[in-house]
Amino acid sequence: MKLNPPLLALAAGAFGIGVTEFAPMGLLPVIASDLGVSIPSAGLLISAYAIGVMLGAPLMTLTTGRVPRRTLLIGLMAIFTLGNLMAALSNSYEMLLVARLITSLNHGAFFGVGSIVAASLVPANRRAGAVAAMFMGLTIANVVGVPLATWAGDLIGWRSAFWGIAGLGLVAMTSLRLTLPDMPAEAGGDMVSELKVLGRAPVLLALALTVLSSTAMFTVFTYIAPILQQETQASIGFVTAMLVTYGVGLTVGNWLGGRFADRSVDRTLIVTLASLTVLLVAFAAVMPLAVPTVVVIFLWGVASFALVPPLQMRVMEAASDAPNLASSVNIGAFNLGNAIGAALGGAAISGGLGYPAVSLAGAAAAASGLALILLMVWRRPPVIVCGLR
């Protein structure tokens, strides 16, 4: 993908959202200690954000259908900025929970509408790559932003991370205003049409696949910091390094997912979900060992985000005549998986099953997603992107 300033602006917004979504996972022990709550309770901050995304995705998309796309995207980043300012000022668990809900309302619509805008900026045979380019900001957030937030949170307090994230929101708003063309809302994209498309079986199955895939990732990633501290006996420096390693894996996986999804959506999903299942089983076995843990975490990151471009493209293709709501709701489906994963992992920990069981639960979710895509491929022809299966 050649240098494309509007795509870079969308990626800047994705970067900020990525940091605010994932940073609390590295900060869970610090937040839990400071606010006097348990690790599973702190994990509910992840679930609260995910629930807000699920509620905000359809709400924002359906009520802003006639708003010009650039104006809408800038407004969504303004909500993001205000929510993070509230998080930085939070002096209680309850206030932080509310702040996370407010922050999350922009998420689904930004990525949903942003995906459609990104795809419209390039030729048809590069659409998955354009979506991947926007999501690259999300993966780079895990390489740079999340480890930096974890380090700063441990050194000078978790609130400092949210002050920095609010600043990222201002940068994203400015870059969108300066580079994104003035794009009107799509003609004919009314609420009834969008809702009808959302009820189609292929769209619903694609959304279910997204939920299972995201559950597999977040069952484990939500608790990555305590897993490494307890099972691998890791220092905060090692935890930060592993977040960087995972983020590099996400970036590589996002690029690979966009590249191969432009050739075959279904084949990319099958290979990646099978790999994710194997890797999470392996992580359960090797997490007490530092060196194998490094390797598995990198490969796990690759597999986790190689799923994102083909999952988004599958929904956009299935809802091609009215894609805005379906695309945004698919982002909500990612976060429904996020919430389910956080709850599933927390249940394993609270039930005394141990951290290896958390990874095995994630593997079970990935295996369920693999079974679903195989069933979908068996029952109907694969999604065709740019004339290729």
Short mmCIF file of C-alpha atoms in Angstrom, two decimals:
data_model
loop_
_atom_site.label_atom_id
_atom_site.label_comp_id
_atom_site.label_asym_id
_atom_site.label_seq_id
_atom_site.Cartn_x
_atom_site.Cartn_y
_atom_site.Cartn_z
CA MET A 1 0.00 0.00 0.00
CA LYS A 2 1.55 3.28 -1.17
CA LEU A 3 1.76 6.28 1.13
CA ASN A 4 -1.81 7.54 1.46
CA PRO A 5 -2.34 10.50 3.84
CA PRO A 6 -6.07 9.83 4.47
CA LEU A 7 -5.27 6.22 5.35
CA LEU A 8 -2.53 7.46 7.68
CA ALA A 9 -5.05 9.76 9.38
CA LEU A 10 -7.44 6.86 9.87
CA ALA A 11 -4.55 4.80 11.21
CA ALA A 12 -3.75 7.62 13.67
CA GLY A 13 -7.28 7.38 15.04
CA ALA A 14 -6.97 3.61 15.19
CA PHE A 15 -3.69 4.00 17.08
CA GLY A 16 -5.31 6.10 19.80
CA ILE A 17 -8.26 3.73 20.11
CA GLY A 18 -5.88 0.76 20.25
CA VAL A 19 -3.94 2.24 23.13
CA THR A 20 -7.05 3.03 25.18
CA GLU A 21 -8.54 -0.41 24.50
CA PHE A 22 -5.48 -2.52 25.28
CA ALA A 23 -3.51 -0.44 27.81
CA PRO A 24 -5.66 -1.46 30.82
CA MET A 25 -4.68 -5.09 30.23
CA GLY A 26 -1.06 -4.31 31.03
CA LEU A 27 -2.17 -2.03 33.88
CA LEU A 28 -4.61 -4.44 35.58
CA PRO A 29 -2.38 -5.21 38.59
CA VAL A 30 -1.62 -1.49 39.15
CA ILE A 31 -5.25 -0.40 38.77
CA ALA A 32 -6.53 -3.22 40.98
CA SER A 33 -4.04 -2.36 43.73
CA ASP A 34 -4.65 1.39 43.61
CA LEU A 35 -8.46 1.13 43.60
CA GLY A 36 -8.61 -1.76 46.07
CA VAL A 37 -10.32 -4.31 43.82
CA SER A 38 -9.45 -7.85 42.71
CA ILE A 39 -7.83 -8.75 39.37
CA PRO A 40 -11.10 -10.26 38.03
CA SER A 41 -12.98 -7.11 39.10
CA ALA A 42 -10.41 -4.93 37.36
CA GLY A 43 -10.88 -7.18 34.33
CA LEU A 44 -14.48 -5.94 34.19
CA LEU A 45 -13.07 -2.61 33.01
CA ILE A 46 -12.24 -4.49 29.80
CA SER A 47 -15.74 -5.94 29.66
CA ALA A 48 -17.33 -2.51 30.29
CA TYR A 49 -15.43 -1.06 27.35
CA ALA A 50 -16.52 -3.95 25.17
CA ILE A 51 -20.17 -3.54 26.17
CA GLY A 52 -19.96 0.17 25.34
CA VAL A 53 -18.60 -0.68 21.89
CA MET A 54 -21.49 -3.07 21.28
CA LEU A 55 -24.04 -0.44 22.31
CA GLY A 56 -22.30 2.45 20.59
CA ALA A 57 -21.72 0.74 17.23
CA PRO A 58 -25.38 0.52 16.12
CA LEU A 59 -26.45 3.66 18.02
CA MET A 60 -23.81 5.92 16.48
CA THR A 61 -24.10 4.40 13.01
CA LEU A 62 -27.88 4.56 12.73
CA THR A 63 -28.20 8.08 14.16
CA THR A 64 -25.41 9.62 12.08
CA GLY A 65 -26.19 8.12 8.67
CA ARG A 66 -26.60 11.55 7.04
CA VAL A 67 -23.51 13.14 8.62
CA PRO A 68 -20.56 13.70 6.25
CA ARG A 69 -17.95 11.04 6.86
CA ARG A 70 -15.06 13.33 7.83
CA THR A 71 -17.25 15.28 10.27
CA LEU A 72 -18.52 12.04 11.78
CA LEU A 73 -15.06 10.55 12.26
CA ILE A 74 -13.76 13.74 13.92
CA GLY A 75 -16.80 13.83 16.21
CA LEU A 76 -16.25 10.22 17.21
CA MET A 77 -12.66 11.00 18.16
CA ALA A 78 -13.94 13.92 20.27
CA ILE A 79 -16.03 11.45 22.32
CA PHE A 80 -12.90 9.30 22.65
CA THR A 81 -10.88 12.26 23.95
CA LEU A 82 -13.49 13.31 26.52
CA GLY A 83 -13.83 9.75 27.84
CA ASN A 84 -10.10 9.43 28.38
CA LEU A 85 -9.96 12.78 30.17
CA MET A 86 -12.63 11.46 32.55
CA ALA A 87 -10.60 8.27 33.08
CA ALA A 88 -7.51 10.33 33.91
CA LEU A 89 -9.52 12.24 36.52
CA SER A 90 -11.15 9.13 38.04
CA ASN A 91 -10.72 8.70 41.80
CA SER A 92 -12.83 5.55 42.19
CA TYR A 93 -13.44 2.22 40.47
CA GLU A 94 -17.02 3.24 39.65
CA MET A 95 -15.98 6.51 38.00
CA LEU A 96 -13.34 4.71 35.94
CA LEU A 97 -15.95 2.16 34.87
CA VAL A 98 -18.24 4.94 33.62
CA ALA A 99 -15.33 6.65 31.87
CA ARG A 100 -14.52 3.43 30.04
CA LEU A 101 -18.14 3.14 28.88
CA ILE A 102 -18.14 6.71 27.54
CA THR A 103 -14.80 6.26 25.79
CA SER A 104 -15.99 3.11 24.07
CA LEU A 105 -19.05 4.64 22.39
CA ASN A 106 -16.98 5.91 19.46
CA HIS A 107 -15.11 2.68 18.80
CA GLY A 108 -17.48 0.59 16.67
CA ALA A 109 -18.65 3.43 14.45
CA PHE A 110 -15.10 4.74 13.94
CA PHE A 111 -13.74 1.41 12.75
CA GLY A 112 -16.94 0.47 10.91
CA VAL A 113 -17.30 3.72 8.97
CA GLY A 114 -13.52 4.06 8.74
CA SER A 115 -13.23 0.65 7.08
CA ILE A 116 -15.71 1.67 4.39
CA VAL A 117 -13.97 5.02 3.90
CA ALA A 118 -10.57 3.29 3.68
CA ALA A 119 -11.84 0.79 1.10
CA SER A 120 -13.28 3.65 -0.99
CA LEU A 121 -9.89 5.37 -1.20
CA VAL A 122 -8.19 2.58 -3.22
CA PRO A 123 -8.87 0.37 -6.28
CA ALA A 124 -11.21 -2.58 -5.77
CA ASN A 125 -8.42 -5.17 -5.72
CA ARG A 126 -6.73 -3.41 -2.80
CA ARG A 127 -9.69 -3.02 -0.44
CA ALA A 128 -8.60 -5.61 2.14
CA GLY A 129 -5.14 -4.06 2.11
CA ALA A 130 -6.64 -0.60 2.73
CA VAL A 131 -8.66 -1.92 5.68
CA ALA A 132 -5.49 -3.56 6.99
CA ALA A 133 -3.63 -0.24 6.58
CA MET A 134 -6.16 1.50 8.83
CA PHE A 135 -6.01 -1.33 11.38
CA MET A 136 -2.21 -1.06 11.28
CA GLY A 137 -2.61 1.85 13.70
CA LEU A 138 -4.30 -0.54 16.10
CA THR A 139 -1.45 -3.03 15.90
CA ILE A 140 1.29 -0.38 16.18
CA ALA A 141 -0.49 0.79 19.33
CA ASN A 142 0.39 -2.59 20.79
CA VAL A 143 4.03 -2.25 19.78
CA VAL A 144 4.56 1.29 21.05
CA GLY A 145 1.57 2.74 22.89
CA VAL A 146 0.51 -0.12 25.16
CA PRO A 147 4.02 -1.00 26.43
CA LEU A 148 4.71 2.70 27.00
CA ALA A 149 1.43 3.07 28.89
CA THR A 150 2.28 0.00 30.98
CA TRP A 151 5.72 1.37 31.79
CA ALA A 152 4.38 4.84 32.63
CA GLY A 153 1.54 3.39 34.68
CA ASP A 154 3.92 1.33 36.78
CA LEU A 155 6.38 4.21 37.19
CA ILE A 156 4.17 7.28 37.76
CA GLY A 157 0.63 5.91 38.10
CA TRP A 158 -2.00 4.51 35.76
CA ARG A 159 -3.77 7.87 35.38
CA SER A 160 -0.77 9.23 33.47
CA ALA A 161 -1.50 6.71 30.72
CA PHE A 162 -5.00 8.11 30.21
CA TRP A 163 -3.72 11.69 30.11
CA GLY A 164 -1.40 10.65 27.30
CA ILE A 165 -4.18 8.82 25.46
CA ALA A 166 -6.38 11.93 25.59
CA GLY A 167 -3.54 13.79 23.88
CA LEU A 168 -3.52 11.14 21.15
CA GLY A 169 -7.19 11.91 20.57
CA LEU A 170 -6.40 15.55 19.83
CA VAL A 171 -3.67 14.50 17.38
CA ALA A 172 -6.06 12.14 15.59
CA MET A 173 -8.77 14.81 15.28
CA THR A 174 -6.28 17.22 13.74
CA SER A 175 -4.89 14.69 11.26
CA LEU A 176 -8.38 13.66 10.12
CA ARG A 177 -9.36 17.29 9.52
CA LEU A 178 -6.22 18.05 7.54
CA THR A 179 -6.01 14.98 5.30
CA LEU A 180 -9.37 13.27 4.91
CA PRO A 181 -11.40 14.48 1.90
CA ASP A 182 -14.83 15.98 2.48
CA MET A 183 -16.93 12.87 1.89
CA PRO A 184 -20.74 13.04 1.97
CA ALA A 185 -22.80 10.27 3.54
CA GLU A 186 -23.75 7.48 1.15
CA ALA A 187 -26.94 8.15 -0.79
CA GLY A 188 -29.79 5.77 -0.02
CA GLY A 189 -28.24 4.41 3.17
CA ASP A 190 -31.42 4.58 5.26
CA MET A 191 -32.00 2.94 8.62
CA VAL A 192 -34.49 0.35 7.34
CA SER A 193 -32.14 -0.90 4.62
CA GLU A 194 -29.27 -1.18 7.05
CA LEU A 195 -31.37 -3.16 9.55
CA LYS A 196 -32.69 -5.52 6.86
CA VAL A 197 -29.17 -6.34 5.70
CA LEU A 198 -28.09 -6.98 9.28
CA GLY A 199 -30.71 -9.73 9.56
CA ARG A 200 -29.34 -11.79 6.67
CA ALA A 201 -28.06 -15.26 7.61
CA PRO A 202 -24.62 -14.80 5.92
CA VAL A 203 -24.12 -11.55 7.83
CA LEU A 204 -25.17 -13.07 11.14
CA LEU A 205 -22.88 -16.08 10.63
CA ALA A 206 -19.98 -13.76 9.79
CA LEU A 207 -20.67 -11.78 12.98
CA ALA A 208 -20.75 -15.00 15.03
CA LEU A 209 -17.38 -15.98 13.56
CA THR A 210 -15.97 -12.62 14.63
CA VAL A 211 -17.25 -13.13 18.19
CA LEU A 212 -15.60 -16.56 18.50
CA SER A 213 -12.32 -15.35 17.01
CA SER A 214 -12.16 -12.37 19.35
CA THR A 215 -13.10 -14.51 22.36
CA ALA A 216 -10.11 -16.73 21.63
CA MET A 217 -7.76 -13.74 21.71
CA PHE A 218 -9.12 -11.90 24.74
CA THR A 219 -9.68 -14.87 27.03
CA VAL A 220 -5.90 -14.92 27.38
CA PHE A 221 -4.72 -11.42 26.48
CA THR A 222 -6.91 -9.75 29.11
CA TYR A 223 -4.86 -11.50 31.80
CA ILE A 224 -1.47 -11.50 30.09
CA ALA A 225 0.20 -9.39 32.81
CA PRO A 226 -0.79 -11.61 35.79
CA ILE A 227 -0.13 -14.75 33.71
CA LEU A 228 3.44 -13.66 33.05
CA GLN A 229 3.98 -12.45 36.60
CA GLN A 230 2.62 -15.60 38.25
CA GLU A 231 3.45 -18.41 35.83
CA THR A 232 6.62 -17.13 34.13
CA GLN A 233 7.80 -15.26 37.26
CA ALA A 234 8.34 -12.24 35.05
CA SER A 235 9.46 -8.77 36.09
CA ILE A 236 7.59 -5.67 34.91
CA GLY A 237 10.36 -5.22 32.34
CA PHE A 238 9.71 -8.69 30.91
CA VAL A 239 5.97 -8.06 30.86
CA THR A 240 6.54 -4.83 28.91
CA ALA A 241 8.86 -6.64 26.51
CA MET A 242 6.23 -9.32 25.93
CA LEU A 243 3.61 -6.67 25.19
CA VAL A 244 5.99 -5.27 22.57
CA THR A 245 6.60 -8.76 21.20
CA TYR A 246 2.88 -9.43 21.01
CA GLY A 247 2.34 -6.06 19.34
CA VAL A 248 4.98 -6.81 16.71
CA GLY A 249 3.20 -10.10 16.08
CA LEU A 250 -0.12 -8.25 15.69
CA THR A 251 1.45 -5.88 13.16
CA VAL A 252 2.93 -8.71 11.11
CA GLY A 253 -0.34 -10.64 11.31
CA ASN A 254 -2.41 -7.63 10.24
CA TRP A 255 -0.21 -7.17 7.15
CA LEU A 256 -0.35 -10.86 6.30
CA GLY A 257 -4.10 -11.00 6.89
CA GLY A 258 -4.72 -8.07 4.52
CA ARG A 259 -2.38 -9.50 1.89
CA PHE A 260 -3.88 -12.98 1.86
CA ALA A 261 -7.49 -11.82 2.33
CA ASP A 262 -7.21 -9.98 -0.99
CA ARG A 263 -6.65 -13.47 -2.46
CA SER A 264 -8.95 -15.65 -0.34
CA VAL A 265 -10.96 -14.62 2.71
CA ASP A 266 -12.05 -18.12 3.70
CA ARG A 267 -8.68 -19.80 3.26
CA THR A 268 -7.02 -17.10 5.35
CA LEU A 269 -9.57 -17.61 8.13
CA ILE A 270 -9.22 -21.42 8.14
CA VAL A 271 -5.42 -21.43 8.31
CA THR A 272 -5.29 -18.68 10.93
CA LEU A 273 -7.91 -20.16 13.27
CA ALA A 274 -6.24 -23.57 13.11
CA SER A 275 -2.89 -21.96 13.97
CA LEU A 276 -4.42 -19.95 16.82
CA THR A 277 -5.91 -23.10 18.36
CA VAL A 278 -2.57 -24.89 18.35
CA LEU A 279 -0.67 -21.88 19.69
CA LEU A 280 -3.00 -21.34 22.67
CA VAL A 281 -2.72 -25.02 23.63
CA ALA A 282 1.06 -24.66 23.39
CA PHE A 283 1.00 -21.51 25.56
CA ALA A 284 -0.78 -23.42 28.34
CA ALA A 285 2.12 -25.89 28.35
CA VAL A 286 5.10 -23.52 28.03
CA MET A 287 4.07 -20.47 30.08
CA PRO A 288 6.42 -21.40 32.99
CA LEU A 289 9.36 -21.30 30.52
CA ALA A 290 10.61 -17.86 29.47
CA VAL A 291 12.17 -18.59 26.06
CA PRO A 292 9.34 -20.72 24.61
CA THR A 293 6.87 -18.16 25.99
CA VAL A 294 8.54 -15.41 23.93
CA VAL A 295 8.21 -17.47 20.73
CA VAL A 296 4.61 -18.48 21.35
CA ILE A 297 3.52 -14.95 22.28
CA PHE A 298 4.93 -13.58 19.01
CA LEU A 299 3.26 -16.28 16.90
CA TRP A 300 0.03 -15.90 18.88
CA GLY A 301 0.06 -12.20 18.03
CA VAL A 302 0.55 -12.98 14.33
CA ALA A 303 -2.39 -15.42 14.30
CA SER A 304 -4.65 -13.14 16.37
CA PHE A 305 -4.55 -10.17 14.01
CA ALA A 306 -4.23 -12.03 10.74
CA LEU A 307 -7.92 -12.70 11.41
CA VAL A 308 -9.01 -9.05 11.48
CA PRO A 309 -8.90 -7.98 7.79
CA PRO A 310 -10.62 -11.15 6.47
CA LEU A 311 -13.28 -11.02 9.21
CA GLN A 312 -14.05 -7.38 8.39
CA MET A 313 -14.06 -8.08 4.64
CA ARG A 314 -16.37 -11.08 5.04
CA VAL A 315 -18.99 -8.91 6.75
CA MET A 316 -18.58 -6.01 4.30
CA GLU A 317 -19.00 -8.36 1.33
CA ALA A 318 -22.02 -10.12 2.85
CA ALA A 319 -23.67 -6.70 3.46
CA SER A 320 -22.31 -4.96 0.35
CA ASP A 321 -25.51 -3.09 -0.57
CA ALA A 322 -25.87 -1.47 2.89
CA PRO A 323 -22.57 -2.02 4.70
CA ASN A 324 -22.37 0.77 7.29
CA LEU A 325 -24.31 -0.83 10.13
CA ALA A 326 -23.00 -4.35 9.50
CA SER A 327 -19.41 -3.08 9.37
CA SER A 328 -19.84 -1.16 12.62
CA VAL A 329 -21.67 -4.01 14.35
CA ASN A 330 -18.81 -6.32 13.35
CA ILE A 331 -16.52 -4.11 15.43
CA GLY A 332 -19.05 -4.55 18.23
CA ALA A 333 -18.82 -8.31 17.63
CA PHE A 334 -15.05 -8.11 18.15
CA ASN A 335 -15.74 -6.46 21.48
CA LEU A 336 -18.50 -8.88 22.43
CA GLY A 337 -15.80 -11.52 22.06
CA ASN A 338 -13.58 -9.25 24.14
CA ALA A 339 -16.18 -9.17 26.92
CA ILE A 340 -16.88 -12.91 26.73
CA GLY A 341 -13.16 -13.65 26.74
CA ALA A 342 -12.48 -11.42 29.76
CA ALA A 343 -15.37 -13.05 31.64
CA LEU A 344 -14.34 -16.57 30.58
CA GLY A 345 -10.74 -16.04 31.66
CA GLY A 346 -11.86 -14.40 34.90
CA ALA A 347 -14.15 -17.36 35.63
CA ALA A 348 -11.26 -19.79 35.18
CA ILE A 349 -9.12 -17.76 37.57
CA SER A 350 -11.87 -17.27 40.16
CA GLY A 351 -12.71 -20.98 39.96
CA GLY A 352 -9.16 -21.90 40.94
CA LEU A 353 -8.42 -23.67 37.64
CA GLY A 354 -5.15 -21.81 37.17
CA TYR A 355 -3.74 -19.68 34.38
CA PRO A 356 -3.02 -22.60 31.98
CA ALA A 357 -6.77 -23.25 31.95
CA VAL A 358 -7.28 -19.69 30.74
CA SER A 359 -5.19 -20.43 27.65
CA LEU A 360 -7.00 -23.73 27.05
CA ALA A 361 -10.34 -21.89 27.21
CA GLY A 362 -9.06 -19.52 24.54
CA ALA A 363 -7.99 -22.49 22.42
CA ALA A 364 -11.50 -23.95 22.71
CA ALA A 365 -12.98 -20.68 21.42
CA ALA A 366 -10.57 -20.67 18.46
CA ALA A 367 -11.46 -24.29 17.68
CA SER A 368 -15.16 -23.36 17.74
CA GLY A 369 -14.48 -20.58 15.24
CA LEU A 370 -12.58 -23.00 13.02
CA ALA A 371 -15.52 -25.42 13.09
CA LEU A 372 -17.90 -22.58 12.15
CA ILE A 373 -15.90 -21.34 9.15
CA LEU A 374 -15.48 -24.90 7.88
CA LEU A 375 -19.25 -25.37 8.14
CA MET A 376 -19.86 -22.06 6.36
CA VAL A 377 -17.50 -23.00 3.52
CA TRP A 378 -19.06 -26.45 3.23
CA ARG A 379 -22.62 -25.08 3.06
CA ARG A 380 -22.01 -22.29 0.55
CA PRO A 381 -19.31 -20.97 -1.83
CA PRO A 382 -16.56 -18.86 -0.24
CA VAL A 383 -16.82 -15.08 -0.18
CA ILE A 384 -15.34 -13.76 -3.43
CA VAL A 385 -13.11 -10.69 -3.22
CA CYS A 386 -12.07 -9.04 -6.46
CA GLY A 387 -13.00 -12.12 -8.47
CA LEU A 388 -10.84 -14.50 -6.44
CA ARG A 389 -12.07 -17.20 -4.05
#
